[in-house]
Short mmCIF file of C-alpha atoms in Angstrom, two decimals:
data_model
loop_
_atom_site.label_atom_id
_atom_site.label_comp_id
_atom_site.label_asym_id
_atom_site.label_seq_id
_atom_site.Cartn_x
_atom_site.Cartn_y
_atom_site.Cartn_z
CA UNK V 293 -18.83 -5.94 -5.78
CA UNK V 294 -16.56 -7.96 -7.86
CA UNK V 295 -17.61 -11.72 -7.34
CA UNK V 296 -15.08 -13.29 -9.20
CA UNK V 297 -12.51 -11.08 -7.69
CA UNK V 298 -13.42 -11.84 -4.17
CA UNK V 299 -13.76 -15.42 -5.17
CA UNK V 300 -10.27 -15.58 -6.57
CA UNK V 301 -8.63 -13.62 -3.66
CA UNK V 302 -10.69 -16.19 -1.11
CA UNK V 303 -9.10 -19.12 -2.95
CA UNK V 304 -5.70 -17.36 -2.95
CA UNK V 305 -5.63 -17.47 0.75
CA UNK V 306 -7.43 -20.70 1.34
CA UNK V 307 -7.59 -23.12 -1.70
CA UNK V 308 -9.78 -25.51 0.39
CA UNK V 309 -12.68 -23.02 0.86
CA UNK V 310 -14.76 -24.23 -2.29
CA UNK V 311 -14.34 -27.65 -0.87
CA UNK V 312 -16.13 -26.44 2.25
CA UNK V 313 -19.09 -25.07 0.02
CA UNK V 314 -21.28 -27.31 -2.04
CA UNK V 315 -20.58 -25.77 -5.29
CA UNK V 316 -19.25 -22.57 -6.86
CA UNK V 317 -23.05 -21.55 -7.30
CA UNK V 318 -23.35 -21.76 -3.31
CA UNK V 319 -20.91 -19.51 -3.02
CA UNK V 320 -22.27 -16.84 -5.58
CA UNK V 321 -25.63 -17.37 -3.70
CA UNK V 322 -24.02 -16.55 -0.32
CA UNK V 323 -22.39 -13.56 -1.51
CA UNK V 324 -25.31 -12.36 -3.41
CA UNK V 325 -27.28 -12.27 -0.39
CA UNK V 326 -24.63 -10.56 1.44
CA UNK V 327 -24.55 -8.07 -1.40
CA UNK V 328 -28.25 -7.49 -1.16
CA UNK V 329 -28.08 -6.98 2.56
CA UNK V 330 -25.55 -4.22 2.11
CA UNK V 331 -27.00 -2.80 -0.95
CA UNK V 332 -28.50 0.08 0.60
CA UNK V 333 -25.86 0.44 3.25
CA UNK V 334 -23.23 2.85 2.16
CA UNK V 335 -20.20 0.83 3.57
CA UNK V 336 -18.18 -0.53 0.93
CA UNK V 337 -17.26 -3.46 2.82
CA UNK V 338 -19.24 -6.59 3.74
CA UNK V 339 -17.98 -9.81 5.22
CA UNK V 340 -19.71 -13.11 4.45
CA UNK V 341 -19.62 -14.75 7.75
CA UNK V 342 -19.28 -18.09 5.64
CA UNK V 343 -15.80 -17.07 4.84
CA UNK V 344 -14.41 -15.82 8.01
CA UNK V 345 -13.04 -19.02 9.02
CA UNK V 346 -11.61 -19.35 5.60
CA UNK V 347 -9.55 -15.84 5.82
CA UNK V 348 -8.11 -16.92 9.10
CA UNK V 349 -4.26 -16.37 8.65
CA UNK V 350 -1.45 -16.19 10.58
CA UNK V 351 -3.64 -16.52 13.82
CA UNK V 352 -5.09 -13.32 12.95
CA UNK V 353 -8.62 -13.56 11.45
CA UNK V 354 -10.09 -10.54 9.45
CA UNK V 355 -12.88 -10.20 12.24
CA UNK V 356 -10.16 -9.99 14.71
CA UNK V 357 -8.42 -7.41 13.23
CA UNK V 358 -11.55 -5.37 12.57
CA UNK V 359 -12.51 -5.71 16.24
CA UNK V 360 -9.04 -4.38 17.28
CA UNK V 361 -9.39 -1.57 14.91
CA UNK V 362 -13.10 -0.68 16.27
CA UNK V 363 -11.60 -0.82 19.68
CA UNK V 364 -9.11 1.68 18.85
CA UNK V 365 -11.43 3.91 16.82
CA UNK V 366 -13.82 3.58 19.92
CA UNK V 367 -10.93 4.89 22.11
CA UNK V 368 -10.28 7.71 19.60
CA UNK V 369 -13.95 8.59 19.41
CA UNK V 370 -14.53 8.83 22.98
CA UNK V 371 -11.36 10.68 23.53
CA UNK V 372 -12.45 13.71 21.58
CA UNK V 373 -16.17 13.44 22.64
CA UNK V 374 -14.77 14.01 26.34
CA UNK V 375 -12.49 16.62 25.04
CA UNK V 376 -15.20 18.55 23.26
CA UNK V 377 -17.25 18.60 26.47
CA UNK V 378 -14.52 19.12 29.20
CA UNK V 379 -14.83 22.46 31.17
CA UNK V 380 -11.09 22.43 31.57
CA UNK V 381 -10.88 22.85 27.87
CA UNK V 382 -13.75 25.43 27.22
CA UNK V 383 -11.39 28.26 27.17
CA UNK V 384 -9.30 26.79 24.31
CA UNK V 385 -11.95 24.99 22.31
CA UNK V 386 -14.42 27.74 22.31
CA UNK V 387 -17.30 27.73 19.67
CA UNK V 388 -16.39 28.40 16.38
CA UNK V 389 -12.43 28.31 16.94
CA UNK V 390 -10.29 27.03 14.62
CA UNK V 391 -9.24 24.46 17.33
CA UNK V 392 -12.78 23.42 18.25
CA UNK V 393 -13.42 23.01 14.54
CA UNK V 394 -10.68 20.88 13.92
CA UNK V 395 -11.37 18.63 17.04
CA UNK V 396 -14.94 18.28 16.03
CA UNK V 397 -13.83 17.33 12.29
CA UNK V 398 -11.29 14.73 13.86
CA UNK V 399 -14.15 13.44 16.26
CA UNK V 400 -16.62 13.18 13.06
CA UNK V 401 -13.97 11.04 11.31
CA UNK V 402 -13.43 8.77 14.13
CA UNK V 403 -17.10 8.28 14.73
CA UNK V 404 -17.50 7.32 10.95
CA UNK V 405 -14.54 5.04 11.18
CA UNK V 406 -16.34 3.19 14.26
CA UNK V 407 -19.69 3.11 12.31
CA UNK V 408 -18.03 1.80 9.14
CA UNK V 409 -16.20 -1.09 11.13
CA UNK V 410 -19.19 -1.70 13.25
CA UNK V 411 -21.36 -2.09 10.16
CA UNK V 412 -18.77 -4.32 8.58
CA UNK V 413 -18.55 -6.63 11.41
CA UNK V 414 -22.20 -6.73 12.02
CA UNK V 415 -23.18 -9.48 14.93
CA UNK V 416 -19.49 -10.13 14.88
CA UNK V 417 -18.57 -6.73 16.25
CA UNK V 418 -17.38 -6.82 19.77
CA UNK V 419 -19.47 -4.95 22.28
CA UNK V 420 -18.31 -1.65 23.28
CA UNK V 421 -16.42 -1.39 26.58
CA UNK V 422 -18.05 0.00 29.87
CA UNK V 423 -16.16 3.30 28.91
CA UNK V 424 -12.95 5.00 28.45
CA UNK V 425 -11.10 6.77 31.24
CA UNK V 426 -8.49 9.06 30.18
CA UNK V 427 -7.20 9.96 33.69
CA UNK V 428 -5.97 13.88 33.83
CA UNK V 429 -5.59 14.23 30.06
CA UNK V 430 -8.06 17.10 29.83
CA UNK V 431 -6.26 18.69 32.93
CA UNK V 432 -4.68 21.41 30.53
CA UNK V 433 -5.00 22.33 26.78
CA UNK V 434 -1.19 20.97 26.21
CA UNK V 435 -2.16 17.75 28.15
CA UNK V 436 -5.01 17.13 25.90
CA UNK V 437 -3.18 17.82 22.51
CA UNK V 438 -0.22 15.59 23.63
CA UNK V 439 -2.63 12.81 24.48
CA UNK V 440 -4.19 13.41 21.02
CA UNK V 441 -0.85 13.20 19.18
CA UNK V 442 -0.03 10.01 21.24
CA UNK V 443 -3.29 8.53 20.18
CA UNK V 444 -3.32 9.49 16.50
CA UNK V 445 0.59 8.09 16.22
CA UNK V 446 -0.32 5.19 17.94
CA UNK V 447 -3.40 4.49 15.55
CA UNK V 448 -1.05 5.07 12.38
CA UNK V 449 1.09 2.31 13.69
CA UNK V 450 -1.76 -0.03 14.58
CA UNK V 451 -3.46 0.04 11.04
CA UNK V 452 -0.01 -0.29 9.47
CA UNK V 453 0.98 -3.23 11.46
CA UNK V 454 -2.40 -5.16 10.14
CA UNK V 455 -2.06 -4.68 6.43
CA UNK V 456 -0.72 -7.79 5.88
CA UNK V 457 -3.23 -9.52 7.81
CA UNK V 458 -5.79 -8.05 5.60
CA UNK V 459 -4.45 -8.80 2.25
CA UNK V 460 -6.56 -10.91 0.12
CA UNK V 461 -9.61 -10.18 2.36
CA UNK V 462 -12.65 -9.88 0.38
CA UNK V 463 -14.55 -6.49 -0.54
CA UNK V 464 -11.35 -4.78 -1.03
CA UNK V 465 -10.97 -4.52 2.94
CA UNK V 466 -7.24 -3.97 2.95
CA UNK V 467 -7.77 -0.68 0.41
CA UNK V 468 -10.64 0.48 3.11
CA UNK V 469 -8.29 0.02 5.94
CA UNK V 470 -5.55 1.73 4.13
CA UNK V 471 -7.96 4.63 3.53
CA UNK V 472 -8.84 4.89 7.11
CA UNK V 473 -4.79 4.63 7.91
CA UNK V 474 -4.04 7.89 5.83
CA UNK V 475 -6.97 9.83 7.41
CA UNK V 476 -5.27 8.97 10.94
CA UNK V 477 -2.08 10.25 9.67
CA UNK V 478 -3.70 13.49 8.66
CA UNK V 479 -5.00 13.78 11.95
CA UNK V 480 -1.71 13.12 13.44
CA UNK V 481 0.03 15.93 11.47
CA UNK V 482 -2.57 18.37 12.37
CA UNK V 483 -2.64 17.76 16.00
CA UNK V 484 1.22 17.84 16.05
CA UNK V 485 0.74 21.32 14.42
CA UNK V 486 -1.64 22.39 16.67
CA UNK V 487 1.01 21.35 19.65
CA UNK V 488 3.45 23.74 18.01
CA UNK V 489 1.12 26.82 17.36
CA UNK V 490 -0.12 26.22 20.80
CA UNK V 491 3.39 26.57 22.31
CA UNK V 492 3.96 29.51 20.04
CA UNK V 493 6.56 27.25 18.00
CA UNK V 494 8.08 26.21 21.12
CA UNK V 495 7.69 22.77 20.45
CA UNK V 496 10.26 21.45 17.92
CA UNK V 497 8.27 19.47 15.79
CA UNK V 498 6.40 19.70 12.35
CA UNK V 499 3.64 17.08 11.40
CA UNK V 500 5.86 13.97 11.10
CA UNK V 501 7.92 11.94 13.53
CA UNK V 502 11.65 12.90 13.93
CA UNK V 503 13.63 10.02 14.94
CA UNK V 504 11.60 8.55 17.85
CA UNK V 505 11.10 11.92 19.60
CA UNK V 506 7.95 11.63 21.81
CA UNK V 507 7.83 15.17 22.78
CA UNK V 508 6.23 14.64 25.81
CA UNK V 509 4.00 11.55 24.65
CA UNK V 510 4.54 8.17 26.34
CA UNK V 511 7.90 7.02 24.67
CA UNK V 512 6.93 3.41 23.92
CA UNK V 513 4.28 4.58 21.43
CA UNK V 514 7.48 5.58 19.33
CA UNK V 515 9.51 2.54 20.20
CA UNK V 516 10.00 -0.84 19.13
CA UNK V 517 7.42 -3.45 19.02
CA UNK V 518 7.20 -7.37 19.04
CA UNK V 519 9.11 -8.86 17.24
CA UNK V 520 11.26 -5.57 17.09
CA UNK V 521 12.59 -6.72 13.59
CA UNK V 522 9.15 -6.44 12.07
CA UNK V 523 8.24 -3.46 14.06
CA UNK V 524 11.21 -1.09 14.47
CA UNK V 525 11.21 2.09 16.77
CA UNK V 526 10.26 5.16 14.55
CA UNK V 527 14.09 6.03 14.58
CA UNK V 528 14.78 3.08 12.05
CA UNK V 529 16.58 4.14 9.02
CA UNK V 530 16.67 0.86 7.42
CA UNK V 531 14.16 0.06 4.68
CA UNK V 532 14.07 -3.01 2.53
CA UNK V 533 17.47 -3.99 3.76
CA UNK V 534 18.81 -0.60 2.60
CA UNK V 535 20.44 1.53 5.12
CA UNK V 536 19.40 4.98 3.65
CA UNK V 537 21.77 7.12 5.62
CA UNK V 538 24.13 5.59 3.13
CA UNK V 539 22.54 7.67 0.67
CA UNK V 540 23.64 11.03 1.87
CA UNK V 541 20.64 11.64 4.31
CA UNK V 542 20.79 11.98 8.02
CA UNK V 543 19.09 9.69 10.25
CA UNK V 544 16.57 12.39 11.13
CA UNK V 545 15.61 12.80 7.54
CA UNK V 546 15.39 9.10 6.80
CA UNK V 547 13.26 8.49 10.01
CA UNK V 548 10.97 11.44 9.15
CA UNK V 549 10.32 9.80 5.68
CA UNK V 550 9.16 6.32 6.78
CA UNK V 551 6.41 5.80 9.50
CA UNK V 552 6.90 2.29 11.36
CA UNK V 553 4.04 -0.42 12.04
CA UNK V 554 3.52 -1.75 15.25
CA UNK V 555 2.03 -5.13 16.46
CA UNK V 556 -1.21 -5.66 18.13
CA UNK V 557 0.09 -6.75 21.38
CA UNK V 558 2.18 -3.75 21.76
CA UNK V 559 -0.70 -1.38 20.71
CA UNK V 560 -3.07 -3.39 23.01
CA UNK V 561 -0.88 -3.18 26.01
CA UNK V 562 -0.49 0.78 25.66
CA UNK V 563 -4.29 1.34 25.07
CA UNK V 564 -5.42 -0.88 27.79
CA UNK V 565 -4.99 1.56 30.66
CA UNK V 566 -7.72 3.89 29.14
CA UNK V 567 -10.21 1.16 28.59
CA UNK V 568 -12.98 0.33 31.32
CA UNK V 569 -13.62 -3.09 30.27
CA UNK Y 165 -2.08 -9.26 -28.80
CA UNK Y 166 -0.92 -8.73 -25.41
CA UNK Y 167 2.11 -6.52 -24.37
CA UNK Y 168 5.18 -8.99 -24.56
CA UNK Y 169 6.11 -7.73 -20.96
CA UNK Y 170 7.97 -10.37 -19.00
CA UNK Y 171 6.82 -10.87 -15.69
CA UNK Y 172 9.34 -11.04 -12.85
CA UNK Y 173 8.32 -12.46 -9.66
CA UNK Y 174 9.83 -10.72 -6.86
CA UNK Y 175 11.78 -13.50 -5.25
CA UNK Y 176 14.00 -13.08 -8.51
CA UNK Y 177 14.95 -9.60 -8.13
CA UNK Y 178 17.58 -7.77 -5.95
CA UNK Y 179 14.44 -6.11 -4.07
CA UNK Y 180 13.02 -9.53 -3.53
CA UNK Y 181 16.61 -10.84 -2.07
CA UNK Y 182 17.03 -7.80 -0.19
CA UNK Y 183 13.35 -8.01 1.38
CA UNK Y 184 13.52 -11.76 1.98
CA UNK Y 185 9.69 -12.40 1.51
CA UNK Y 186 9.18 -16.13 1.26
CA UNK Y 187 6.50 -16.83 -1.40
CA UNK Y 188 3.83 -19.06 -0.61
CA UNK Y 189 3.87 -21.93 -3.44
CA UNK Y 190 0.27 -21.35 -4.18
CA UNK Y 191 1.04 -17.58 -4.72
CA UNK Y 192 4.04 -18.66 -6.94
CA UNK Y 193 1.76 -20.62 -9.01
CA UNK Y 194 -0.79 -17.48 -9.45
CA UNK Y 195 2.24 -15.52 -10.43
CA UNK Y 196 3.12 -18.25 -12.98
CA UNK Y 197 -0.50 -17.90 -14.24
CA UNK Y 198 -0.14 -14.42 -14.55
CA UNK Y 199 3.29 -14.67 -16.33
CA UNK Y 200 1.11 -17.00 -19.08
CA UNK Y 201 -1.31 -14.31 -19.37
CA UNK Y 202 1.03 -11.38 -19.75
CA UNK Y 203 3.06 -13.40 -22.33
CA UNK Y 204 -0.07 -14.50 -24.26
CA UNK Y 205 0.71 -17.96 -23.95
CA UNK Y 206 -2.90 -18.48 -22.37
CA UNK Y 207 -5.37 -16.38 -23.91
CA UNK Y 208 -8.43 -17.82 -22.06
CA UNK Y 209 -9.26 -15.90 -18.68
CA UNK Y 210 -6.74 -13.25 -19.05
CA UNK Y 211 -8.23 -9.96 -18.85
CA UNK Y 212 -5.28 -7.52 -19.91
CA UNK Y 213 -5.74 -4.47 -21.37
CA UNK Y 214 -4.22 -4.01 -24.79
CA UNK Y 215 -2.80 -0.53 -25.42
CA UNK Y 216 -2.04 -0.47 -28.90
CA UNK Y 217 -2.08 3.15 -29.20
CA UNK Y 218 0.72 3.56 -26.59
CA UNK Y 219 3.40 5.50 -28.06
CA UNK Y 220 6.44 2.87 -28.29
CA UNK Y 221 8.96 5.05 -26.76
CA UNK Y 222 6.55 5.36 -23.41
CA UNK Y 223 8.25 4.75 -20.23
CA UNK Y 224 7.08 1.08 -19.14
CA UNK Y 225 6.44 0.91 -15.38
CA UNK Y 226 6.63 -2.83 -15.76
CA UNK Y 227 4.17 -5.71 -14.30
CA UNK Y 228 3.29 -7.26 -11.12
CA UNK Y 229 4.90 -5.66 -7.87
CA UNK Y 230 7.93 -4.32 -9.86
CA UNK Y 231 5.27 -2.39 -11.70
CA UNK Y 232 3.77 -1.20 -8.64
CA UNK Y 233 7.14 -0.31 -7.53
CA UNK Y 234 8.09 1.74 -10.35
CA UNK Y 235 4.77 3.57 -10.19
CA UNK Y 236 5.76 4.73 -6.88
CA UNK Y 237 9.09 5.54 -7.82
CA UNK Y 238 7.77 7.49 -10.69
CA UNK Y 239 5.55 9.50 -8.42
CA UNK Y 240 8.21 10.11 -5.80
CA UNK Y 241 10.52 11.49 -8.54
CA UNK Y 242 7.85 13.86 -9.73
CA UNK Y 243 7.40 15.06 -6.19
CA UNK Y 244 10.96 14.96 -5.21
CA UNK Y 245 11.79 17.26 -8.44
CA UNK Y 246 9.11 19.83 -7.51
CA UNK Y 247 9.88 20.13 -3.92
CA UNK Y 248 13.49 20.69 -4.91
CA UNK Y 249 12.52 23.51 -7.13
CA UNK Y 250 10.42 24.91 -4.50
CA UNK Y 251 13.34 24.76 -1.88
CA UNK Y 252 16.03 26.18 -4.82
CA UNK Y 253 13.39 29.19 -5.73
CA UNK Y 254 11.30 29.78 -2.72
CA UNK Y 255 7.95 31.90 -3.34
CA UNK Y 256 7.91 35.29 -2.44
CA UNK Y 257 7.02 35.82 1.27
CA UNK Y 258 7.67 32.52 2.56
CA UNK Y 259 7.69 32.33 6.34
CA UNK Y 260 10.27 30.56 8.44
CA UNK Y 261 8.23 27.75 9.37
CA UNK Y 262 7.04 27.33 5.70
CA UNK Y 263 10.66 27.23 4.48
CA UNK Y 264 11.57 24.62 7.05
CA UNK Y 265 8.34 22.47 5.88
CA UNK Y 266 9.21 22.59 2.39
CA UNK Y 267 13.18 21.93 3.01
CA UNK Y 268 11.83 18.84 5.17
CA UNK Y 269 9.39 17.58 2.78
CA UNK Y 270 12.05 18.07 -0.15
CA UNK Y 271 14.18 15.61 1.87
CA UNK Y 272 11.50 13.03 2.44
CA UNK Y 273 10.59 12.93 -1.12
CA UNK Y 274 14.13 12.34 -2.36
CA UNK Y 275 14.56 9.63 0.42
CA UNK Y 276 11.55 8.04 -0.92
CA UNK Y 277 12.77 8.42 -4.58
CA UNK Y 278 16.50 7.18 -3.94
CA UNK Y 279 14.94 4.25 -1.84
CA UNK Y 280 12.98 3.10 -4.74
CA UNK Y 281 15.88 3.69 -7.16
CA UNK Y 282 18.16 1.37 -4.80
CA UNK Y 283 15.51 -1.07 -4.17
CA UNK Y 284 14.69 -1.67 -7.71
CA UNK Y 285 18.12 -1.83 -8.82
CA UNK Y 286 18.22 -2.51 -12.36
CA UNK Y 287 14.43 -3.07 -12.41
CA UNK Y 288 14.03 0.63 -11.95
CA UNK Y 289 12.82 3.01 -14.66
CA UNK Y 290 14.79 5.79 -16.10
CA UNK Y 291 14.86 9.13 -14.38
CA UNK Y 292 11.93 11.33 -15.56
CA UNK Y 293 11.74 14.67 -16.79
CA UNK Y 294 9.30 16.73 -15.03
CA UNK Y 295 7.34 19.42 -16.53
CA UNK Y 296 6.55 22.33 -14.30
CA UNK Y 297 5.94 24.96 -16.76
CA UNK Y 298 2.18 25.61 -15.54
CA UNK Y 299 3.61 26.14 -11.96
CA UNK Y 300 4.63 29.78 -10.90
CA UNK Y 301 7.19 29.28 -8.18
CA UNK Y 302 7.39 32.59 -7.21
CA UNK Y 303 3.60 32.62 -6.15
CA UNK Y 304 2.91 31.04 -2.94
CA UNK Y 305 -0.81 29.79 -4.19
CA UNK Y 306 0.67 28.31 -7.17
CA UNK Y 307 3.23 26.65 -5.26
CA UNK Y 308 0.96 25.24 -2.55
CA UNK Y 309 -2.05 24.19 -4.80
CA UNK Y 310 0.43 22.19 -6.86
CA UNK Y 311 1.89 20.58 -3.70
CA UNK Y 312 -1.63 19.75 -2.54
CA UNK Y 313 -2.33 17.96 -5.67
CA UNK Y 314 0.85 15.85 -5.65
CA UNK Y 315 0.34 15.02 -2.04
CA UNK Y 316 -3.46 14.02 -2.33
CA UNK Y 317 -2.63 12.23 -5.57
CA UNK Y 318 0.18 10.31 -3.91
CA UNK Y 319 -2.10 9.10 -0.89
CA UNK Y 320 -4.82 8.23 -3.34
CA UNK Y 321 -2.01 6.23 -5.38
CA UNK Y 322 -0.73 4.26 -2.45
CA UNK Y 323 -4.02 3.75 -1.21
CA UNK Y 324 -5.29 2.16 -4.57
CA UNK Y 325 -1.90 0.24 -5.14
CA UNK Y 326 -1.67 -1.25 -1.88
CA UNK Y 327 -4.15 -4.19 -2.60
CA UNK Y 328 -2.30 -4.71 -5.96
CA UNK Y 329 0.87 -5.87 -4.19
CA UNK Y 330 1.48 -9.48 -3.86
CA UNK Y 331 4.40 -9.22 -1.53
CA UNK Y 332 3.58 -8.58 2.10
CA UNK Y 333 6.92 -6.95 2.62
CA UNK Y 334 6.10 -4.58 -0.08
CA UNK Y 335 2.75 -3.73 1.25
CA UNK Y 336 4.22 -2.86 4.47
CA UNK Y 337 7.01 -0.86 2.65
CA UNK Y 338 4.31 1.16 0.63
CA UNK Y 339 2.20 1.71 4.25
CA UNK Y 340 5.33 3.07 5.71
CA UNK Y 341 5.52 5.53 2.94
CA UNK Y 342 1.89 6.44 2.73
CA UNK Y 343 1.37 7.86 5.94
CA UNK Y 344 4.30 10.21 5.64
CA UNK Y 345 2.61 11.61 2.19
CA UNK Y 346 -0.55 11.87 4.38
CA UNK Y 347 1.23 14.09 6.98
CA UNK Y 348 2.69 16.08 4.19
CA UNK Y 349 -0.95 16.45 2.56
CA UNK Y 350 -2.53 17.50 5.84
CA UNK Y 351 0.29 20.18 6.41
CA UNK Y 352 0.26 21.64 3.06
CA UNK Y 353 -3.65 21.82 3.25
CA UNK Y 354 -3.30 23.64 6.41
CA UNK Y 355 -0.89 25.97 5.05
CA UNK Y 356 -3.33 26.94 2.38
CA UNK Y 357 -6.32 27.07 4.86
CA UNK Y 358 -5.91 26.08 8.50
CA UNK Y 359 -8.17 23.39 9.36
CA UNK Y 360 -8.47 21.95 5.62
CA UNK Y 361 -6.30 18.99 6.61
CA UNK Y 362 -8.97 16.35 5.89
CA UNK Y 363 -11.53 18.33 3.99
CA UNK Y 364 -12.83 17.33 0.55
CA UNK Y 365 -10.34 14.10 0.06
CA UNK Y 366 -12.09 12.55 3.08
CA UNK Y 367 -15.47 11.27 2.62
CA UNK Y 368 -18.47 11.11 4.81
CA UNK Y 369 -17.30 7.45 6.13
CA UNK Y 370 -14.29 9.22 7.28
CA UNK Y 371 -12.29 7.46 4.14
CA UNK Y 372 -9.22 9.10 2.34
CA UNK Y 373 -9.22 8.72 -1.57
CA UNK Y 374 -7.79 5.47 -3.42
CA UNK Y 375 -7.42 5.92 -6.93
CA UNK Y 376 -6.68 3.30 -9.84
CA UNK Y 377 -3.21 3.38 -11.55
CA UNK Y 378 -4.89 4.89 -14.75
CA UNK Y 379 -6.37 7.83 -13.01
CA UNK Y 380 -3.46 8.49 -10.87
CA UNK Y 381 -1.21 8.51 -14.13
CA UNK Y 382 -3.88 10.71 -15.94
CA UNK Y 383 -3.52 13.34 -13.19
CA UNK Y 384 0.20 13.25 -13.04
CA UNK Y 385 0.99 12.93 -16.71
CA UNK Y 386 0.75 16.80 -17.54
CA UNK Y 387 3.73 17.55 -15.18
CA UNK Y 388 5.77 14.49 -16.73
CA UNK Y 389 7.49 15.24 -20.22
CA UNK Y 390 8.10 11.40 -20.69
CA UNK Y 391 4.93 9.18 -21.60
CA UNK Y 392 4.20 6.88 -18.63
CA UNK Y 393 2.90 3.52 -19.63
CA UNK Y 394 1.33 1.85 -16.48
CA UNK Y 395 -1.05 -0.63 -18.23
CA UNK Y 396 0.83 -3.68 -16.63
CA UNK Y 397 1.31 -2.33 -13.00
CA UNK Y 398 0.05 -4.94 -10.58
CA UNK Y 399 -0.77 -7.20 -13.29
#
C-alpha cells in the first residue's frame, strides 16, 4: 500500500481533502489503521471511510460504483448457483462434464467478485436483495446459455462504463475493477462459444460481438445507452473521432474490435426485472 | 540526469483534439509539474528512473498518456503482425472454425493497430519489426501457445496501464479494447484446452492479471527486433 500515491491521488481528485483533516499526519494515521485492518485480508483494496466523501465525483461516489458492481455480481452469482441446481439443466450440466466445469468455474469467479467487493465496502456494502428471479431462463439449456451471454456481455459493458468514475480512487481500485472487467469478458467469450457448440455451429457467432447482434438475447443489452454519445450501441464504428471503416475495414470487423460502455441507468433498468427487492 | 523527454499534454495533440477531453485545471497543473520533472528542471520529488544504459537507438514510446498509447500501439503492432502471418501460413490441420477465428482476430488486431496509428498521428512510434523466429507457424501448438502469450499479455498490459492514463477518454478507449483482447485470450485458451478460458491467469479473488509496463515489455521484447524504451510511459 503506497500511502504517498494514495494521498497524491486524493489530492488530485479533491485538493481540499487535506483541509478537512487536521494534518497530513492525521491522514497517514487513518490510512495506517485501515492498512492494519486489511493487512490479513487478501483483498488488495481497502477504502478509508474518511475519504469516501472526498472521492465523490460527477455524482458518482466510489462506494456507489462498488455497490452497483456488487449487485451485478450478486445477480450473476445467483444466476449460476440456480443454474447448477436446476433440474431442467441436469441432463446438460452433468457431473464432470466440460459444460458443468465451465459454469462452476464462472460461478466461482463471480462468488470471488462478490466477496472482494463486499469486503472492500465493509459496512458500506448494500444489503443483498431478497433474491433473484430469472423467470423461465432455465427452461432449456439454450435459454440458459442465452441468458448467460446476456448477463456476461452486460457485465462487461457495465464495468467499462464505470472506469472513469474510479479514476483516482485509492488503493488502485480502478485497476482492480479492470481486472474484474476482463474476467467478465473471458466469461462472455466462453459462454458464446458454448452456445455455438450447443447449436452444432448453428449459432453464427464467436466470442465477440458482431455489429449489435443479440442472437436471441435482449436487444437493449447491445443497444445505445444514455447519453448515447458516450454509450454507443455495439455496432459503433467511430473511435476517438476516427471512423475506422475509412481505414478499409468492414463495419462488422470494426464493431468486433471494440466493446462499448453502458451507463448505470440503462444497466440497472435491464437488470432490475430479475432482482427481488 | 533524466532523459530529455518533452512531455506533451493530450490537449496539445491531434488525439486530444479529436477526443475533446477537457482537462481539469488542477490536472493541468499536475501535468506541468510532471513536465518539470521530466525535463529535469525540478529535481526534488521527481522519482523518474534513469536508464543510462538504454541503447540510444531504442524506440522511445514517450511520456504521459502519449507514452501509454504508444505502448498499446507497440503491442497491437506485434499482435497484428503475428496473426497476419498465421492467416498467411495457417498451421497444418487447422479447422474451418479455427481459420475463421484466426482471420477475425487478425482483423481485430489490425483495426487496433491502425486505430492507434491514426489517433497518435505524428506522435506515433515507427512501424516495428517483429521477430517470430521462435514460432513454428506450421505447428498448431506453437502458434496457439504464442497467441495465448500475446493475448494474456495484452490483457495484463491494458489492465496495468489503465490507471496510468490521465485522460478519461483514453481510459474508456483502452477499456473498449482490453475486453476484446480478453475475449481473444479466452478463445485461444479454449482452442488449446476447452475450459481453460480463465485458468491460471485468474487468481482466487477472480482477478485477471495486471502487469507493469516494464514487465510487459520484457516479455514482449524477444518478439520485437527493435529495442523498446518504455521508461517514461505514463510519467
